[in-house]
PDB file of N, CA, C and O in Angstrom:
ATOM      1  N   MET A  28      16.946   5.858 -10.613  1.00 65.00           N
ATOM      2  CA  MET A  28      15.725   5.249 -11.089  1.00 65.00           C
ATOM      3  C   MET A  28      16.016   4.461 -12.312  1.00 65.00           C
ATOM      4  O   MET A  28      16.717   4.720 -13.167  1.00 65.00           O
ATOM      5  N   GLY A  29      15.318   3.357 -12.260  1.00 75.00           N
ATOM      6  CA  GLY A  29      15.478   2.307 -13.410  1.00 75.00           C
ATOM      7  C   GLY A  29      14.083   1.901 -13.894  1.00 75.00           C
ATOM      8  O   GLY A  29      12.968   2.243 -13.336  1.00 75.00           O
ATOM      9  N   ILE A  30      14.026   1.114 -14.954  1.00 82.00           N
ATOM     10  CA  ILE A  30      12.911   0.487 -15.544  1.00 82.00           C
ATOM     11  C   ILE A  30      12.609  -0.734 -15.025  1.00 82.00           C
ATOM     12  O   ILE A  30      13.716  -1.644 -14.915  1.00 82.00           O
ATOM     13  N   VAL A  31      11.473  -1.247 -14.529  1.00 82.00           N
ATOM     14  CA  VAL A  31      11.175  -2.554 -14.133  1.00 82.00           C
ATOM     15  C   VAL A  31      10.172  -3.069 -15.079  1.00 82.00           C
ATOM     16  O   VAL A  31       9.221  -2.475 -15.380  1.00 82.00           O
ATOM     17  N   ASN A  32      10.545  -4.384 -15.498  1.00 88.00           N
ATOM     18  CA  ASN A  32       9.618  -4.967 -16.499  1.00 88.00           C
ATOM     19  C   ASN A  32       8.725  -5.952 -15.777  1.00 88.00           C
ATOM     20  O   ASN A  32       9.076  -6.670 -15.020  1.00 88.00           O
ATOM     21  N   ILE A  33       7.304  -5.709 -15.947  1.00 90.00           N
ATOM     22  CA  ILE A  33       6.283  -6.390 -15.297  1.00 90.00           C
ATOM     23  C   ILE A  33       5.311  -6.827 -16.429  1.00 90.00           C
ATOM     24  O   ILE A  33       5.319  -6.310 -17.480  1.00 90.00           O
ATOM     25  N   ASP A  34       4.628  -7.994 -16.138  1.00 93.00           N
ATOM     26  CA  ASP A  34       3.804  -8.451 -17.161  1.00 93.00           C
ATOM     27  C   ASP A  34       2.684  -7.443 -17.458  1.00 93.00           C
ATOM     28  O   ASP A  34       2.252  -6.824 -16.509  1.00 93.00           O
ATOM     29  N   ASP A  35       1.751  -7.732 -18.555  1.00 94.00           N
ATOM     30  CA  ASP A  35       0.814  -6.732 -18.887  1.00 94.00           C
ATOM     31  C   ASP A  35      -0.317  -6.879 -17.737  1.00 94.00           C
ATOM     32  O   ASP A  35      -0.924  -5.884 -17.566  1.00 94.00           O
ATOM     33  N   ASP A  36      -0.681  -8.051 -17.364  1.00 94.00           N
ATOM     34  CA  ASP A  36      -1.788  -8.233 -16.444  1.00 94.00           C
ATOM     35  C   ASP A  36      -1.379  -7.462 -14.949  1.00 94.00           C
ATOM     36  O   ASP A  36      -2.388  -6.822 -14.479  1.00 94.00           O
ATOM     37  N   LEU A  37      -0.189  -7.466 -14.600  1.00 93.00           N
ATOM     38  CA  LEU A  37       0.275  -6.671 -13.289  1.00 93.00           C
ATOM     39  C   LEU A  37       0.147  -5.398 -13.603  1.00 93.00           C
ATOM     40  O   LEU A  37      -0.405  -4.498 -12.704  1.00 93.00           O
ATOM     41  N   HIS A  38       0.629  -4.968 -14.733  1.00 92.00           N
ATOM     42  CA  HIS A  38       0.574  -3.486 -15.025  1.00 92.00           C
ATOM     43  C   HIS A  38      -0.817  -2.889 -15.211  1.00 92.00           C
ATOM     44  O   HIS A  38      -1.163  -1.812 -14.666  1.00 92.00           O
ATOM     45  N   ASP A  39      -1.841  -3.685 -15.816  1.00 94.00           N
ATOM     46  CA  ASP A  39      -3.319  -3.316 -15.679  1.00 94.00           C
ATOM     47  C   ASP A  39      -3.743  -3.228 -14.256  1.00 94.00           C
ATOM     48  O   ASP A  39      -4.482  -2.435 -13.886  1.00 94.00           O
ATOM     49  N   GLN A  40      -3.321  -4.196 -13.283  1.00 94.00           N
ATOM     50  CA  GLN A  40      -3.733  -4.081 -11.871  1.00 94.00           C
ATOM     51  C   GLN A  40      -3.333  -2.762 -11.327  1.00 94.00           C
ATOM     52  O   GLN A  40      -4.023  -2.081 -10.408  1.00 94.00           O
ATOM     53  N   VAL A  41      -1.909  -2.432 -11.509  1.00 94.00           N
ATOM     54  CA  VAL A  41      -1.309  -1.241 -10.986  1.00 94.00           C
ATOM     55  C   VAL A  41      -2.109  -0.030 -11.523  1.00 94.00           C
ATOM     56  O   VAL A  41      -2.382   0.737 -10.761  1.00 94.00           O
ATOM     57  N   ARG A  42      -2.436   0.088 -12.748  1.00 94.00           N
ATOM     58  CA  ARG A  42      -3.006   1.204 -13.437  1.00 94.00           C
ATOM     59  C   ARG A  42      -4.500   1.349 -12.679  1.00 94.00           C
ATOM     60  O   ARG A  42      -4.929   2.470 -12.284  1.00 94.00           O
ATOM     61  N   GLY A  43      -5.249   0.252 -12.474  1.00 95.00           N
ATOM     62  CA  GLY A  43      -6.567   0.252 -11.864  1.00 95.00           C
ATOM     63  C   GLY A  43      -6.522   0.665 -10.480  1.00 95.00           C
ATOM     64  O   GLY A  43      -7.358   1.629  -9.966  1.00 95.00           O
ATOM     65  N   ALA A  44      -5.382   0.086  -9.639  1.00 94.00           N
ATOM     66  CA  ALA A  44      -5.368   0.503  -8.217  1.00 94.00           C
ATOM     67  C   ALA A  44      -5.000   2.033  -8.180  1.00 94.00           C
ATOM     68  O   ALA A  44      -5.384   2.576  -7.275  1.00 94.00           O
ATOM     69  N   SER A  45      -4.196   2.409  -9.021  1.00 95.00           N
ATOM     70  CA  SER A  45      -3.577   3.817  -9.048  1.00 95.00           C
ATOM     71  C   SER A  45      -4.711   4.801  -9.216  1.00 95.00           C
ATOM     72  O   SER A  45      -4.957   5.959  -8.482  1.00 95.00           O
ATOM     73  N   LYS A  46      -5.739   4.381  -9.901  1.00 95.00           N
ATOM     74  CA  LYS A  46      -7.049   5.330 -10.213  1.00 95.00           C
ATOM     75  C   LYS A  46      -7.760   5.458  -8.720  1.00 95.00           C
ATOM     76  O   LYS A  46      -8.209   6.401  -8.401  1.00 95.00           O
ATOM     77  N   VAL A  47      -7.954   4.330  -8.243  1.00 94.00           N
ATOM     78  CA  VAL A  47      -8.792   4.329  -6.861  1.00 94.00           C
ATOM     79  C   VAL A  47      -8.016   5.017  -5.715  1.00 94.00           C
ATOM     80  O   VAL A  47      -8.640   5.579  -5.070  1.00 94.00           O
ATOM     81  N   SER A  48      -6.701   4.929  -5.807  1.00 92.00           N
ATOM     82  CA  SER A  48      -5.985   5.383  -4.663  1.00 92.00           C
ATOM     83  C   SER A  48      -5.508   6.825  -4.914  1.00 92.00           C
ATOM     84  O   SER A  48      -4.880   7.543  -4.112  1.00 92.00           O
ATOM     85  N   PHE A  49      -5.794   7.477  -6.091  1.00 94.00           N
ATOM     86  CA  PHE A  49      -5.283   8.758  -6.549  1.00 94.00           C
ATOM     87  C   PHE A  49      -3.776   8.924  -6.546  1.00 94.00           C
ATOM     88  O   PHE A  49      -3.389   9.887  -6.029  1.00 94.00           O
ATOM     89  N   ARG A  50      -3.135   7.909  -7.128  1.00 93.00           N
ATOM     90  CA  ARG A  50      -1.711   7.812  -7.202  1.00 93.00           C
ATOM     91  C   ARG A  50      -1.419   7.619  -8.718  1.00 93.00           C
ATOM     92  O   ARG A  50      -2.196   7.127  -9.396  1.00 93.00           O
ATOM     93  N   SER A  51      -0.159   8.168  -8.793  1.00 93.00           N
ATOM     94  CA  SER A  51       0.349   7.869 -10.293  1.00 93.00           C
ATOM     95  C   SER A  51       0.593   6.380 -10.344  1.00 93.00           C
ATOM     96  O   SER A  51       0.737   5.680  -9.294  1.00 93.00           O
ATOM     97  N   ILE A  52       0.661   5.843 -11.599  1.00 92.00           N
ATOM     98  CA  ILE A  52       0.977   4.395 -11.675  1.00 92.00           C
ATOM     99  C   ILE A  52       2.453   4.118 -10.951  1.00 92.00           C
ATOM    100  O   ILE A  52       2.458   3.033 -10.267  1.00 92.00           O
ATOM    101  N   ASN A  53       3.356   4.867 -11.151  1.00 91.00           N
ATOM    102  CA  ASN A  53       4.672   4.757 -10.559  1.00 91.00           C
ATOM    103  C   ASN A  53       4.514   4.737  -9.042  1.00 91.00           C
ATOM    104  O   ASN A  53       4.927   3.976  -8.197  1.00 91.00           O
ATOM    105  N   ALA A  54       3.770   5.847  -8.526  1.00 93.00           N
ATOM    106  CA  ALA A  54       3.552   5.798  -7.040  1.00 93.00           C
ATOM    107  C   ALA A  54       2.883   4.602  -6.473  1.00 93.00           C
ATOM    108  O   ALA A  54       3.223   4.194  -5.291  1.00 93.00           O
ATOM    109  N   GLN A  55       1.962   4.168  -7.236  1.00 93.00           N
ATOM    110  CA  GLN A  55       1.074   2.933  -6.833  1.00 93.00           C
ATOM    111  C   GLN A  55       2.005   1.708  -6.671  1.00 93.00           C
ATOM    112  O   GLN A  55       2.163   0.989  -5.717  1.00 93.00           O
ATOM    113  N   ALA A  56       2.942   1.561  -7.797  1.00 92.00           N
ATOM    114  CA  ALA A  56       3.928   0.440  -7.784  1.00 92.00           C
ATOM    115  C   ALA A  56       4.961   0.524  -6.610  1.00 92.00           C
ATOM    116  O   ALA A  56       5.238  -0.435  -5.940  1.00 92.00           O
ATOM    117  N   ALA A  57       5.283   1.794  -6.315  1.00 92.00           N
ATOM    118  CA  ALA A  57       6.431   1.955  -5.280  1.00 92.00           C
ATOM    119  C   ALA A  57       5.623   1.560  -3.993  1.00 92.00           C
ATOM    120  O   ALA A  57       6.264   1.219  -3.047  1.00 92.00           O
ATOM    121  N   TYR A  58       4.340   2.043  -3.764  1.00 93.00           N
ATOM    122  CA  TYR A  58       3.690   1.775  -2.412  1.00 93.00           C
ATOM    123  C   TYR A  58       3.536   0.175  -2.335  1.00 93.00           C
ATOM    124  O   TYR A  58       3.896  -0.211  -1.198  1.00 93.00           O
ATOM    125  N   TRP A  59       3.238  -0.427  -3.366  1.00 93.00           N
ATOM    126  CA  TRP A  59       2.911  -1.991  -3.241  1.00 93.00           C
ATOM    127  C   TRP A  59       4.408  -2.625  -2.919  1.00 93.00           C
ATOM    128  O   TRP A  59       4.418  -3.493  -2.140  1.00 93.00           O
ATOM    129  N   ILE A  60       5.566  -2.071  -3.497  1.00 93.00           N
ATOM    130  CA  ILE A  60       6.750  -2.657  -3.368  1.00 93.00           C
ATOM    131  C   ILE A  60       7.212  -2.384  -1.874  1.00 93.00           C
ATOM    132  O   ILE A  60       7.750  -3.233  -1.115  1.00 93.00           O
ATOM    133  N   LYS A  61       6.998  -1.152  -1.411  1.00 94.00           N
ATOM    134  CA  LYS A  61       7.403  -0.902  -0.017  1.00 94.00           C
ATOM    135  C   LYS A  61       6.589  -1.572   0.900  1.00 94.00           C
ATOM    136  O   LYS A  61       7.110  -2.182   1.892  1.00 94.00           O
ATOM    137  N   VAL A  62       5.202  -1.603   0.804  1.00 95.00           N
ATOM    138  CA  VAL A  62       4.407  -2.586   1.628  1.00 95.00           C
ATOM    139  C   VAL A  62       4.800  -3.902   1.657  1.00 95.00           C
ATOM    140  O   VAL A  62       4.822  -4.619   2.758  1.00 95.00           O
ATOM    141  N   GLY A  63       5.151  -4.429   0.527  1.00 95.00           N
ATOM    142  CA  GLY A  63       5.512  -5.956   0.269  1.00 95.00           C
ATOM    143  C   GLY A  63       6.870  -6.147   1.103  1.00 95.00           C
ATOM    144  O   GLY A  63       6.900  -7.183   1.761  1.00 95.00           O
ATOM    145  N   MET A  64       7.889  -5.229   1.017  1.00 96.00           N
ATOM    146  CA  MET A  64       9.069  -5.335   1.779  1.00 96.00           C
ATOM    147  C   MET A  64       8.878  -5.259   3.240  1.00 96.00           C
ATOM    148  O   MET A  64       9.396  -6.107   3.826  1.00 96.00           O
ATOM    149  N   LEU A  65       8.048  -4.526   3.672  1.00 96.00           N
ATOM    150  CA  LEU A  65       7.712  -4.324   5.028  1.00 96.00           C
ATOM    151  C   LEU A  65       7.054  -5.599   5.509  1.00 96.00           C
ATOM    152  O   LEU A  65       7.354  -6.074   6.668  1.00 96.00           O
ATOM    153  N   CYS A  66       6.111  -6.217   4.817  1.00 96.00           N
ATOM    154  CA  CYS A  66       5.321  -7.396   5.239  1.00 96.00           C
ATOM    155  C   CYS A  66       6.470  -8.558   5.220  1.00 96.00           C
ATOM    156  O   CYS A  66       6.323  -9.442   6.108  1.00 96.00           O
ATOM    157  N   GLU A  67       7.283  -8.687   4.364  1.00 97.00           N
ATOM    158  CA  GLU A  67       8.304  -9.766   4.224  1.00 97.00           C
ATOM    159  C   GLU A  67       9.206  -9.773   5.390  1.00 97.00           C
ATOM    160  O   GLU A  67       9.616 -10.713   5.861  1.00 97.00           O
ATOM    161  N   THR A  68       9.618  -8.336   5.638  1.00 97.00           N
ATOM    162  CA  THR A  68      10.619  -8.303   6.945  1.00 97.00           C
ATOM    163  C   THR A  68      10.135  -8.305   8.193  1.00 97.00           C
ATOM    164  O   THR A  68      10.770  -8.279   9.109  1.00 97.00           O
ATOM    165  N   ASN A  69       8.828  -8.091   8.104  1.00 96.00           N
ATOM    166  CA  ASN A  69       8.101  -8.191   9.539  1.00 96.00           C
ATOM    167  C   ASN A  69       6.884  -9.318   9.505  1.00 96.00           C
ATOM    168  O   ASN A  69       5.806  -8.877   9.604  1.00 96.00           O
ATOM    169  N   PRO A  70       7.148 -10.546   9.262  1.00 96.00           N
ATOM    170  CA  PRO A  70       6.096 -11.498   9.196  1.00 96.00           C
ATOM    171  C   PRO A  70       5.292 -11.667  10.274  1.00 96.00           C
ATOM    172  O   PRO A  70       4.217 -12.242  10.160  1.00 96.00           O
ATOM    173  N   THR A  71       5.594 -11.274  11.491  1.00 97.00           N
ATOM    174  CA  THR A  71       4.910 -11.429  12.727  1.00 97.00           C
ATOM    175  C   THR A  71       3.769 -10.327  12.881  1.00 97.00           C
ATOM    176  O   THR A  71       2.782 -10.330  13.705  1.00 97.00           O
ATOM    177  N   LEU A  72       3.945  -9.241  11.979  1.00 96.00           N
ATOM    178  CA  LEU A  72       2.889  -8.098  12.105  1.00 96.00           C
ATOM    179  C   LEU A  72       1.831  -8.221  10.906  1.00 96.00           C
ATOM    180  O   LEU A  72       2.083  -8.682   9.947  1.00 96.00           O
ATOM    181  N   SER A  73       0.666  -7.880  11.297  1.00 96.00           N
ATOM    182  CA  SER A  73      -0.368  -7.873  10.263  1.00 96.00           C
ATOM    183  C   SER A  73      -0.240  -6.588   9.466  1.00 96.00           C
ATOM    184  O   SER A  73       0.531  -5.651   9.710  1.00 96.00           O
ATOM    185  N   PHE A  74      -0.958  -6.594   8.261  1.00 94.00           N
ATOM    186  CA  PHE A  74      -0.859  -5.478   7.321  1.00 94.00           C
ATOM    187  C   PHE A  74      -1.413  -4.215   8.016  1.00 94.00           C
ATOM    188  O   PHE A  74      -0.650  -3.085   8.086  1.00 94.00           O
ATOM    189  N   ASN A  75      -2.427  -4.354   8.900  1.00 92.00           N
ATOM    190  CA  ASN A  75      -2.934  -3.264   9.743  1.00 92.00           C
ATOM    191  C   ASN A  75      -1.823  -2.519  10.686  1.00 92.00           C
ATOM    192  O   ASN A  75      -1.614  -1.291  10.781  1.00 92.00           O
ATOM    193  N   ASP A  76      -1.179  -3.568  11.302  1.00 94.00           N
ATOM    194  CA  ASP A  76      -0.097  -3.010  12.181  1.00 94.00           C
ATOM    195  C   ASP A  76       0.992  -2.481  11.603  1.00 94.00           C
ATOM    196  O   ASP A  76       1.446  -1.455  11.909  1.00 94.00           O
ATOM    197  N   ILE A  77       1.324  -2.875  10.436  1.00 94.00           N
ATOM    198  CA  ILE A  77       2.575  -2.298   9.588  1.00 94.00           C
ATOM    199  C   ILE A  77       2.102  -0.827   9.075  1.00 94.00           C
ATOM    200  O   ILE A  77       2.733   0.104   9.197  1.00 94.00           O
ATOM    201  N   ILE A  78       0.909  -0.745   8.592  1.00 92.00           N
ATOM    202  CA  ILE A  78       0.302   0.674   8.094  1.00 92.00           C
ATOM    203  C   ILE A  78       0.299   1.478   9.371  1.00 92.00           C
ATOM    204  O   ILE A  78       0.618   2.722   9.095  1.00 92.00           O
ATOM    205  N   LYS A  79      -0.198   1.169  10.374  1.00 91.00           N
ATOM    206  CA  LYS A  79      -0.317   1.949  11.686  1.00 91.00           C
ATOM    207  C   LYS A  79       1.063   2.525  12.135  1.00 91.00           C
ATOM    208  O   LYS A  79       1.206   3.524  12.437  1.00 91.00           O
ATOM    209  N   ARG A  80       2.110   1.463  12.036  1.00 92.00           N
ATOM    210  CA  ARG A  80       3.348   1.909  12.375  1.00 92.00           C
ATOM    211  C   ARG A  80       3.924   3.034  11.486  1.00 92.00           C
ATOM    212  O   ARG A  80       4.612   3.934  11.912  1.00 92.00           O
ATOM    213  N   GLU A  81       3.638   2.783  10.159  1.00 93.00           N
ATOM    214  CA  GLU A  81       4.279   3.727   9.271  1.00 93.00           C
ATOM    215  C   GLU A  81       3.580   5.078   9.356  1.00 93.00           C
ATOM    216  O   GLU A  81       4.217   6.106   9.190  1.00 93.00           O
ATOM    217  N   LEU A  82       2.304   5.049   9.503  1.00 91.00           N
ATOM    218  CA  LEU A  82       1.637   6.354   9.734  1.00 91.00           C
ATOM    219  C   LEU A  82       2.006   7.109  10.940  1.00 91.00           C
ATOM    220  O   LEU A  82       2.255   8.282  10.841  1.00 91.00           O
ATOM    221  N   SER A  83       2.262   6.233  11.941  1.00 91.00           N
ATOM    222  CA  SER A  83       2.824   6.986  13.243  1.00 91.00           C
ATOM    223  C   SER A  83       4.176   7.377  13.149  1.00 91.00           C
ATOM    224  O   SER A  83       4.485   8.568  13.633  1.00 91.00           O
ATOM    225  N   SER A  84       5.060   6.753  12.411  1.00 93.00           N
ATOM    226  CA  SER A  84       6.377   7.139  12.246  1.00 93.00           C
ATOM    227  C   SER A  84       6.389   8.533  11.327  1.00 93.00           C
ATOM    228  O   SER A  84       7.271   9.312  11.248  1.00 93.00           O
ATOM    229  N   ALA A  85       5.214   8.591  10.487  1.00 93.00           N
ATOM    230  CA  ALA A  85       5.192  10.016   9.821  1.00 93.00           C
ATOM    231  C   ALA A  85       4.472  11.112  10.517  1.00 93.00           C
ATOM    232  O   ALA A  85       4.261  12.095   9.856  1.00 93.00           O
ATOM    233  N   GLY A  86       4.137  10.823  11.674  1.00 93.00           N
ATOM    234  CA  GLY A  86       3.558  11.891  12.513  1.00 93.00           C
ATOM    235  C   GLY A  86       2.003  11.809  12.292  1.00 93.00           C
ATOM    236  O   GLY A  86       1.412  12.736  12.687  1.00 93.00           O
ATOM    237  N   VAL A  87       1.422  10.849  11.651  1.00 92.00           N
ATOM    238  CA  VAL A  87       0.066  10.810  11.485  1.00 92.00           C
ATOM    239  C   VAL A  87      -0.723  10.030  12.520  1.00 92.00           C
ATOM    240  O   VAL A  87      -0.206   8.926  12.911  1.00 92.00           O
ATOM    241  N   SER A  88      -1.736  10.668  13.318  1.00 86.00           N
ATOM    242  CA  SER A  88      -2.411   9.879  14.293  1.00 86.00           C
ATOM    243  C   SER A  88      -3.839   9.822  13.899  1.00 86.00           C
ATOM    244  O   SER A  88      -4.582  10.593  14.059  1.00 86.00           O
ATOM    245  N   ALA A  89      -4.146   8.740  13.376  1.00 75.00           N
ATOM    246  CA  ALA A  89      -5.587   8.441  12.893  1.00 75.00           C
ATOM    247  C   ALA A  89      -6.340   7.967  14.175  1.00 75.00           C
ATOM    248  O   ALA A  89      -5.941   6.873  14.828  1.00 75.00           O
ATOM    249  N   GLN A  90      -7.466   8.669  14.280  1.00 81.00           N
ATOM    250  CA  GLN A  90      -8.450   8.005  15.427  1.00 81.00           C
ATOM    251  C   GLN A  90      -9.290   6.988  14.875  1.00 81.00           C
ATOM    252  O   GLN A  90      -9.721   7.060  13.780  1.00 81.00           O
ATOM    253  N   PRO A  91      -9.332   5.880  15.698  1.00 79.00           N
ATOM    254  CA  PRO A  91     -10.455   4.950  15.271  1.00 79.00           C
ATOM    255  C   PRO A  91     -11.671   5.447  15.216  1.00 79.00           C
ATOM    256  O   PRO A  91     -12.327   6.420  15.881  1.00 79.00           O
ATOM    257  N   LEU A  92     -12.536   4.773  14.465  1.00 83.00           N
ATOM    258  CA  LEU A  92     -13.904   5.175  14.252  1.00 83.00           C
ATOM    259  C   LEU A  92     -14.774   4.524  15.322  1.00 83.00           C
ATOM    260  O   LEU A  92     -14.637   3.609  15.804  1.00 83.00           O
ATOM    261  N   ALA A  93     -15.789   5.310  15.650  1.00 86.00           N
ATOM    262  CA  ALA A  93     -16.699   4.927  16.690  1.00 86.00           C
ATOM    263  C   ALA A  93     -17.585   3.830  15.935  1.00 86.00           C
ATOM    264  O   ALA A  93     -18.151   4.045  14.818  1.00 86.00           O
ATOM    265  N   VAL A  94     -17.917   2.713  16.707  1.00 88.00           N
ATOM    266  CA  VAL A  94     -18.736   1.903  16.067  1.00 88.00           C
ATOM    267  C   VAL A  94     -20.343   2.172  16.429  1.00 88.00           C
ATOM    268  O   VAL A  94     -20.575   2.294  17.569  1.00 88.00           O
ATOM    269  N   ILE A  95     -20.973   2.040  15.425  1.00 88.00           N
ATOM    270  CA  ILE A  95     -22.548   2.628  15.644  1.00 88.00           C
ATOM    271  C   ILE A  95     -23.325   1.330  15.491  1.00 88.00           C
ATOM    272  O   ILE A  95     -23.320   0.716  14.236  1.00 88.00           O
ATOM    273  N   GLU A  96     -24.047   0.812  16.382  1.00 86.00           N
ATOM    274  CA  GLU A  96     -24.985  -0.378  16.158  1.00 86.00           C
ATOM    275  C   GLU A  96     -26.206   0.003  15.662  1.00 86.00           C
ATOM    276  O   GLU A  96     -26.994   0.814  16.008  1.00 86.00           O
ATOM    277  N   ALA A  97     -26.733  -0.647  14.673  1.00 77.00           N
ATOM    278  CA  ALA A  97     -28.109  -0.539  14.085  1.00 77.00           C
ATOM    279  C   ALA A  97     -29.241  -1.012  14.709  1.00 77.00           C
ATOM    280  O   ALA A  97     -29.139  -1.906  15.570  1.00 77.00           O
TER     281      ALA A  97
END
């Protein structure tokens, strides 16, 4: 493990996102790095497709929500 230097603005963004996601600052940064790498190496897949694939490979089967019309 090493130290990564990022500008203060990005650090503030990571800190804010980590609170919303209930992750540590380091875990949030690692998540963004992993998702960014997956997006760059799989440019034909959408973000949702990538997340669905990662969840599936971890054994998570999320059921789609039913659409309720008002």
